[in-house]
Amino acid sequence: RSFFVLDSLQGEDLTQIKIIFLGAGRLIRGMLGPKIQALGHKVILLEMLSDQTTARIVSQKGRYQVVETFSDGHKNILEVGNVAAAGSLEDPAVRIKIHRILRKTSEKEILIPFGVTERGIVEGSPAIQELTEMLESYYQGHHGNASFEQARLLILNTDNVSKNGDLIRRYVLKEAEKKSAAFAQWIE
């Protein structure tokens, strides 16, 4: 399955990417992709369960289209081409690579758009476990480094779940506490 192993699609240093999508659904890509592109940022796009979307984006060299439909029926097609790398976390090689990137990055502010559907926002779910492991990789690569004491990782959830931020925080903290008290305290 590792036919591209989260390689850079456009020659970027992936450790310099500030935005890592956890979830590759139409809603999250359609809402955020064009806006992030307009701000001049590249993204890494990770799919949780399959590689259907990310394989298509990889085959198109990091590009996809968003169709805006207006109330009068008018449609506008936007070209989004800011995907620096994409892959499925179902592939162990992709998981290894994203965790390596998070341990090595020099970025002190990272945005993780988290769009995994309501099935993913459940205590102990694979999505919550993966998010926790991603945060742990960042922590492992940077704790003890004074210049990273004020680092900020923002989780932006796009799923229509009541109090989604509170739930994600609670579930990630429970997972973090299983790993180490210091890691859980860092998240807190």
PDB file of C-alpha atoms in Angstrom:
ATOM      1  CA  ARG A   1       0.000   0.000   0.000  1.00  0.00           C
ATOM      2  CA  SER A   2       2.923   2.391   0.579  1.00  0.00           C
ATOM      3  CA  PHE A   3       3.251   3.519  -3.006  1.00  0.00           C
ATOM      4  CA  PHE A   4       3.984   7.117  -2.017  1.00  0.00           C
ATOM      5  CA  VAL A   5       4.740   6.915   1.729  1.00  0.00           C
ATOM      6  CA  LEU A   6       3.728  10.533   2.391  1.00  0.00           C
ATOM      7  CA  ASP A   7       6.381  11.970   0.097  1.00  0.00           C
ATOM      8  CA  SER A   8       6.358  15.636  -0.784  1.00  0.00           C
ATOM      9  CA  LEU A   9       4.276  16.162  -3.918  1.00  0.00           C
ATOM     10  CA  GLN A  10       5.744  19.550  -4.778  1.00  0.00           C
ATOM     11  CA  GLY A  11       9.257  19.471  -3.315  1.00  0.00           C
ATOM     12  CA  GLU A  12       8.460  21.078   0.070  1.00  0.00           C
ATOM     13  CA  ASP A  13      10.236  20.255   3.290  1.00  0.00           C
ATOM     14  CA  LEU A  14       7.349  18.584   5.106  1.00  0.00           C
ATOM     15  CA  THR A  15       8.762  19.500   8.517  1.00  0.00           C
ATOM     16  CA  GLN A  16       7.944  23.136   7.636  1.00  0.00           C
ATOM     17  CA  ILE A  17       4.222  22.490   7.047  1.00  0.00           C
ATOM     18  CA  LYS A  18       2.014  24.152   9.683  1.00  0.00           C
ATOM     19  CA  ILE A  19      -1.335  22.539   8.824  1.00  0.00           C
ATOM     20  CA  ILE A  20      -2.049  18.801   9.033  1.00  0.00           C
ATOM     21  CA  PHE A  21      -5.582  17.670   8.197  1.00  0.00           C
ATOM     22  CA  LEU A  22      -6.702  14.628  10.167  1.00  0.00           C
ATOM     23  CA  GLY A  23      -9.607  13.605   7.976  1.00  0.00           C
ATOM     24  CA  ALA A  24      -9.938  14.113   4.233  1.00  0.00           C
ATOM     25  CA  GLY A  25     -13.680  14.387   3.714  1.00  0.00           C
ATOM     26  CA  ARG A  26     -15.357  16.782   1.300  1.00  0.00           C
ATOM     27  CA  LEU A  27     -16.648  19.107   4.006  1.00  0.00           C
ATOM     28  CA  ILE A  28     -13.305  19.756   5.677  1.00  0.00           C
ATOM     29  CA  ARG A  29     -11.459  20.077   2.353  1.00  0.00           C
ATOM     30  CA  GLY A  30     -14.191  22.229   0.809  1.00  0.00           C
ATOM     31  CA  MET A  31     -14.524  24.584   3.769  1.00  0.00           C
ATOM     32  CA  LEU A  32     -10.889  24.987   4.712  1.00  0.00           C
ATOM     33  CA  GLY A  33      -8.813  24.092   1.646  1.00  0.00           C
ATOM     34  CA  PRO A  34      -9.523  27.217  -0.439  1.00  0.00           C
ATOM     35  CA  LYS A  35      -9.171  29.533   2.588  1.00  0.00           C
ATOM     36  CA  ILE A  36      -5.857  28.020   3.660  1.00  0.00           C
ATOM     37  CA  GLN A  37      -4.613  28.185   0.064  1.00  0.00           C
ATOM     38  CA  ALA A  38      -5.602  31.870  -0.129  1.00  0.00           C
ATOM     39  CA  LEU A  39      -3.440  32.483   2.944  1.00  0.00           C
ATOM     40  CA  GLY A  40      -0.503  30.869   1.133  1.00  0.00           C
ATOM     41  CA  HIS A  41      -0.135  27.763   3.288  1.00  0.00           C
ATOM     42  CA  LYS A  42       0.531  24.201   2.189  1.00  0.00           C
ATOM     43  CA  VAL A  43      -1.093  21.265   4.001  1.00  0.00           C
ATOM     44  CA  ILE A  44      -0.569  17.599   4.730  1.00  0.00           C
ATOM     45  CA  LEU A  45      -3.790  15.650   4.228  1.00  0.00           C
ATOM     46  CA  LEU A  46      -4.303  12.416   6.199  1.00  0.00           C
ATOM     47  CA  GLU A  47      -7.173  10.009   5.743  1.00  0.00           C
ATOM     48  CA  MET A  48      -8.143   7.731   8.643  1.00  0.00           C
ATOM     49  CA  LEU A  49      -9.697   4.633   7.079  1.00  0.00           C
ATOM     50  CA  SER A  50      -8.927   4.380   3.396  1.00  0.00           C
ATOM     51  CA  ASP A  51      -6.778   5.964   0.748  1.00  0.00           C
ATOM     52  CA  GLN A  52      -9.507   6.663  -1.778  1.00  0.00           C
ATOM     53  CA  THR A  53      -9.431  10.461  -1.513  1.00  0.00           C
ATOM     54  CA  THR A  54      -5.749  10.882  -0.801  1.00  0.00           C
ATOM     55  CA  ALA A  55      -4.712   8.504  -3.611  1.00  0.00           C
ATOM     56  CA  ARG A  56      -6.724  10.606  -6.061  1.00  0.00           C
ATOM     57  CA  ILE A  57      -5.152  13.833  -4.762  1.00  0.00           C
ATOM     58  CA  VAL A  58      -1.673  12.312  -4.944  1.00  0.00           C
ATOM     59  CA  SER A  59      -2.313  11.211  -8.548  1.00  0.00           C
ATOM     60  CA  GLN A  60      -3.247  14.843  -9.306  1.00  0.00           C
ATOM     61  CA  LYS A  61      -0.018  16.158  -7.721  1.00  0.00           C
ATOM     62  CA  GLY A  62      -1.707  17.667  -4.670  1.00  0.00           C
ATOM     63  CA  ARG A  63      -4.695  19.197  -6.431  1.00  0.00           C
ATOM     64  CA  TYR A  64      -8.463  18.875  -6.142  1.00  0.00           C
ATOM     65  CA  GLN A  65     -11.547  20.879  -7.028  1.00  0.00           C
ATOM     66  CA  VAL A  66     -14.197  22.466  -4.829  1.00  0.00           C
ATOM     67  CA  VAL A  67     -17.577  23.337  -6.329  1.00  0.00           C
ATOM     68  CA  GLU A  68     -19.313  26.304  -4.726  1.00  0.00           C
ATOM     69  CA  THR A  69     -23.075  26.328  -5.303  1.00  0.00           C
ATOM     70  CA  PHE A  70     -24.970  29.570  -4.757  1.00  0.00           C
ATOM     71  CA  SER A  71     -28.642  30.048  -3.859  1.00  0.00           C
ATOM     72  CA  ASP A  72     -29.429  31.177  -7.425  1.00  0.00           C
ATOM     73  CA  GLY A  73     -28.053  27.871  -8.798  1.00  0.00           C
ATOM     74  CA  HIS A  74     -24.827  29.416 -10.077  1.00  0.00           C
ATOM     75  CA  LYS A  75     -21.752  27.242  -9.556  1.00  0.00           C
ATOM     76  CA  ASN A  76     -18.138  28.210  -9.239  1.00  0.00           C
ATOM     77  CA  ILE A  77     -15.288  25.706  -9.473  1.00  0.00           C
ATOM     78  CA  LEU A  78     -12.252  26.432  -7.323  1.00  0.00           C
ATOM     79  CA  GLU A  79      -8.921  24.755  -7.969  1.00  0.00           C
ATOM     80  CA  VAL A  80      -7.119  23.871  -4.750  1.00  0.00           C
ATOM     81  CA  GLY A  81      -3.481  22.931  -5.194  1.00  0.00           C
ATOM     82  CA  ASN A  82      -1.909  23.366  -1.778  1.00  0.00           C
ATOM     83  CA  VAL A  83      -1.610  19.713  -0.692  1.00  0.00           C
ATOM     84  CA  ALA A  84       2.083  19.113  -0.032  1.00  0.00           C
ATOM     85  CA  ALA A  85       1.597  15.450   0.924  1.00  0.00           C
ATOM     86  CA  ALA A  86      -1.310  13.068   1.415  1.00  0.00           C
ATOM     87  CA  GLY A  87      -1.802   9.550   2.653  1.00  0.00           C
ATOM     88  CA  SER A  88      -3.870   7.087   4.636  1.00  0.00           C
ATOM     89  CA  LEU A  89      -3.092   6.387   8.274  1.00  0.00           C
ATOM     90  CA  GLU A  90      -4.231   2.859   7.542  1.00  0.00           C
ATOM     91  CA  ASP A  91      -0.776   2.498   5.962  1.00  0.00           C
ATOM     92  CA  PRO A  92       1.899   1.947   8.657  1.00  0.00           C
ATOM     93  CA  ALA A  93       4.528   3.707   6.542  1.00  0.00           C
ATOM     94  CA  VAL A  94       2.399   6.874   6.402  1.00  0.00           C
ATOM     95  CA  ARG A  95       1.889   6.744  10.181  1.00  0.00           C
ATOM     96  CA  ILE A  96       5.636   6.408  10.754  1.00  0.00           C
ATOM     97  CA  LYS A  97       6.350   9.338   8.442  1.00  0.00           C
ATOM     98  CA  ILE A  98       3.814  11.756   9.981  1.00  0.00           C
ATOM     99  CA  HIS A  99       5.083  10.974  13.470  1.00  0.00           C
ATOM    100  CA  ARG A 100       8.663  11.551  12.315  1.00  0.00           C
ATOM    101  CA  ILE A 101       7.614  14.900  10.789  1.00  0.00           C
ATOM    102  CA  LEU A 102       5.941  15.973  14.041  1.00  0.00           C
ATOM    103  CA  ARG A 103       9.004  15.038  16.103  1.00  0.00           C
ATOM    104  CA  LYS A 104      11.357  16.951  13.781  1.00  0.00           C
ATOM    105  CA  THR A 105       9.339  20.021  12.863  1.00  0.00           C
ATOM    106  CA  SER A 106      10.661  23.426  13.864  1.00  0.00           C
ATOM    107  CA  GLU A 107       7.147  24.895  13.729  1.00  0.00           C
ATOM    108  CA  LYS A 108       5.837  26.249  17.023  1.00  0.00           C
ATOM    109  CA  GLU A 109       2.263  26.715  15.814  1.00  0.00           C
ATOM    110  CA  ILE A 110       0.476  23.839  14.124  1.00  0.00           C
ATOM    111  CA  LEU A 111      -3.169  23.671  13.085  1.00  0.00           C
ATOM    112  CA  ILE A 112      -4.812  20.245  12.929  1.00  0.00           C
ATOM    113  CA  PRO A 113      -8.212  20.411  11.235  1.00  0.00           C
ATOM    114  CA  PHE A 114      -9.954  17.347  12.671  1.00  0.00           C
ATOM    115  CA  GLY A 115     -12.841  16.068  10.547  1.00  0.00           C
ATOM    116  CA  VAL A 116     -13.570  12.432  11.316  1.00  0.00           C
ATOM    117  CA  THR A 117     -17.405  12.330  11.583  1.00  0.00           C
ATOM    118  CA  GLU A 118     -19.311  11.816  14.800  1.00  0.00           C
ATOM    119  CA  ARG A 119     -18.145   8.171  14.895  1.00  0.00           C
ATOM    120  CA  GLY A 120     -14.599   9.426  15.440  1.00  0.00           C
ATOM    121  CA  ILE A 121     -15.434  11.627  18.409  1.00  0.00           C
ATOM    122  CA  VAL A 122     -15.892   8.763  20.837  1.00  0.00           C
ATOM    123  CA  GLU A 123     -13.733   7.805  23.796  1.00  0.00           C
ATOM    124  CA  GLY A 124     -10.981   5.421  22.667  1.00  0.00           C
ATOM    125  CA  SER A 125     -11.852   5.668  18.961  1.00  0.00           C
ATOM    126  CA  PRO A 126      -9.053   5.202  16.399  1.00  0.00           C
ATOM    127  CA  ALA A 127      -9.309   8.912  15.491  1.00  0.00           C
ATOM    128  CA  ILE A 128      -8.881  10.030  19.115  1.00  0.00           C
ATOM    129  CA  GLN A 129      -6.003   7.579  19.577  1.00  0.00           C
ATOM    130  CA  GLU A 130      -4.313   8.853  16.398  1.00  0.00           C
ATOM    131  CA  LEU A 131      -4.738  12.495  17.381  1.00  0.00           C
ATOM    132  CA  THR A 132      -3.251  11.712  20.800  1.00  0.00           C
ATOM    133  CA  GLU A 133      -0.316   9.878  19.190  1.00  0.00           C
ATOM    134  CA  MET A 134       0.303  12.820  16.846  1.00  0.00           C
ATOM    135  CA  LEU A 135       0.378  15.193  19.812  1.00  0.00           C
ATOM    136  CA  GLU A 136       2.668  12.777  21.651  1.00  0.00           C
ATOM    137  CA  SER A 137       5.098  12.725  18.709  1.00  0.00           C
ATOM    138  CA  TYR A 138       5.258  16.522  18.772  1.00  0.00           C
ATOM    139  CA  TYR A 139       5.756  16.419  22.552  1.00  0.00           C
ATOM    140  CA  GLN A 140       8.513  13.791  22.320  1.00  0.00           C
ATOM    141  CA  GLY A 141      10.391  15.839  19.753  1.00  0.00           C
ATOM    142  CA  HIS A 142      10.195  19.100  21.665  1.00  0.00           C
ATOM    143  CA  HIS A 143       9.659  18.729  25.420  1.00  0.00           C
ATOM    144  CA  GLY A 144      12.555  20.076  27.371  1.00  0.00           C
ATOM    145  CA  ASN A 145      13.382  22.535  24.586  1.00  0.00           C
ATOM    146  CA  ALA A 146      12.874  25.983  26.129  1.00  0.00           C
ATOM    147  CA  SER A 147      12.105  27.579  22.769  1.00  0.00           C
ATOM    148  CA  PHE A 148       9.046  25.308  22.458  1.00  0.00           C
ATOM    149  CA  GLU A 149       7.559  26.059  25.884  1.00  0.00           C
ATOM    150  CA  GLN A 150       5.001  28.372  24.305  1.00  0.00           C
ATOM    151  CA  ALA A 151       4.270  26.142  21.299  1.00  0.00           C
ATOM    152  CA  ARG A 152       0.602  26.049  20.286  1.00  0.00           C
ATOM    153  CA  LEU A 153      -1.177  23.177  18.609  1.00  0.00           C
ATOM    154  CA  LEU A 154      -4.729  24.033  17.623  1.00  0.00           C
ATOM    155  CA  ILE A 155      -7.253  21.266  16.987  1.00  0.00           C
ATOM    156  CA  LEU A 156     -10.085  22.593  14.816  1.00  0.00           C
ATOM    157  CA  ASN A 157     -13.021  20.216  14.668  1.00  0.00           C
ATOM    158  CA  THR A 158     -15.495  20.468  11.779  1.00  0.00           C
ATOM    159  CA  ASP A 159     -17.894  17.720  12.854  1.00  0.00           C
ATOM    160  CA  ASN A 160     -21.442  18.564  13.877  1.00  0.00           C
ATOM    161  CA  VAL A 161     -21.233  17.176  17.411  1.00  0.00           C
ATOM    162  CA  SER A 162     -22.476  19.137  20.404  1.00  0.00           C
ATOM    163  CA  LYS A 163     -19.555  20.362  22.551  1.00  0.00           C
ATOM    164  CA  ASN A 164     -17.111  18.661  20.189  1.00  0.00           C
ATOM    165  CA  GLY A 165     -14.100  20.592  21.521  1.00  0.00           C
ATOM    166  CA  ASP A 166     -14.834  19.635  25.113  1.00  0.00           C
ATOM    167  CA  LEU A 167     -15.310  15.989  24.147  1.00  0.00           C
ATOM    168  CA  ILE A 168     -12.113  15.815  22.098  1.00  0.00           C
ATOM    169  CA  ARG A 169     -10.126  17.436  24.901  1.00  0.00           C
ATOM    170  CA  ARG A 170     -11.538  15.005  27.506  1.00  0.00           C
ATOM    171  CA  TYR A 171     -10.920  11.929  25.349  1.00  0.00           C
ATOM    172  CA  VAL A 172      -7.396  12.994  24.339  1.00  0.00           C
ATOM    173  CA  LEU A 173      -6.513  13.699  27.969  1.00  0.00           C
ATOM    174  CA  LYS A 174      -7.709  10.207  28.962  1.00  0.00           C
ATOM    175  CA  GLU A 175      -5.492   8.687  26.261  1.00  0.00           C
ATOM    176  CA  ALA A 176      -2.556  10.918  27.267  1.00  0.00           C
ATOM    177  CA  GLU A 177      -2.860   9.909  30.930  1.00  0.00           C
ATOM    178  CA  LYS A 178      -2.353   6.280  29.857  1.00  0.00           C
ATOM    179  CA  LYS A 179       0.963   7.296  28.258  1.00  0.00           C
ATOM    180  CA  SER A 180       2.527   9.546  30.920  1.00  0.00           C
ATOM    181  CA  ALA A 181       1.617  12.142  33.517  1.00  0.00           C
ATOM    182  CA  ALA A 182       4.085  14.627  31.994  1.00  0.00           C
ATOM    183  CA  PHE A 183       2.524  14.302  28.536  1.00  0.00           C
ATOM    184  CA  ALA A 184      -0.994  14.692  29.963  1.00  0.00           C
ATOM    185  CA  GLN A 185       0.119  17.772  31.888  1.00  0.00           C
ATOM    186  CA  TRP A 186       1.623  19.246  28.698  1.00  0.00           C
ATOM    187  CA  ILE A 187      -1.717  18.791  26.933  1.00  0.00           C
ATOM    188  CA  GLU A 188      -3.592  20.318  29.860  1.00  0.00           C
TER     189      GLU A 188
END
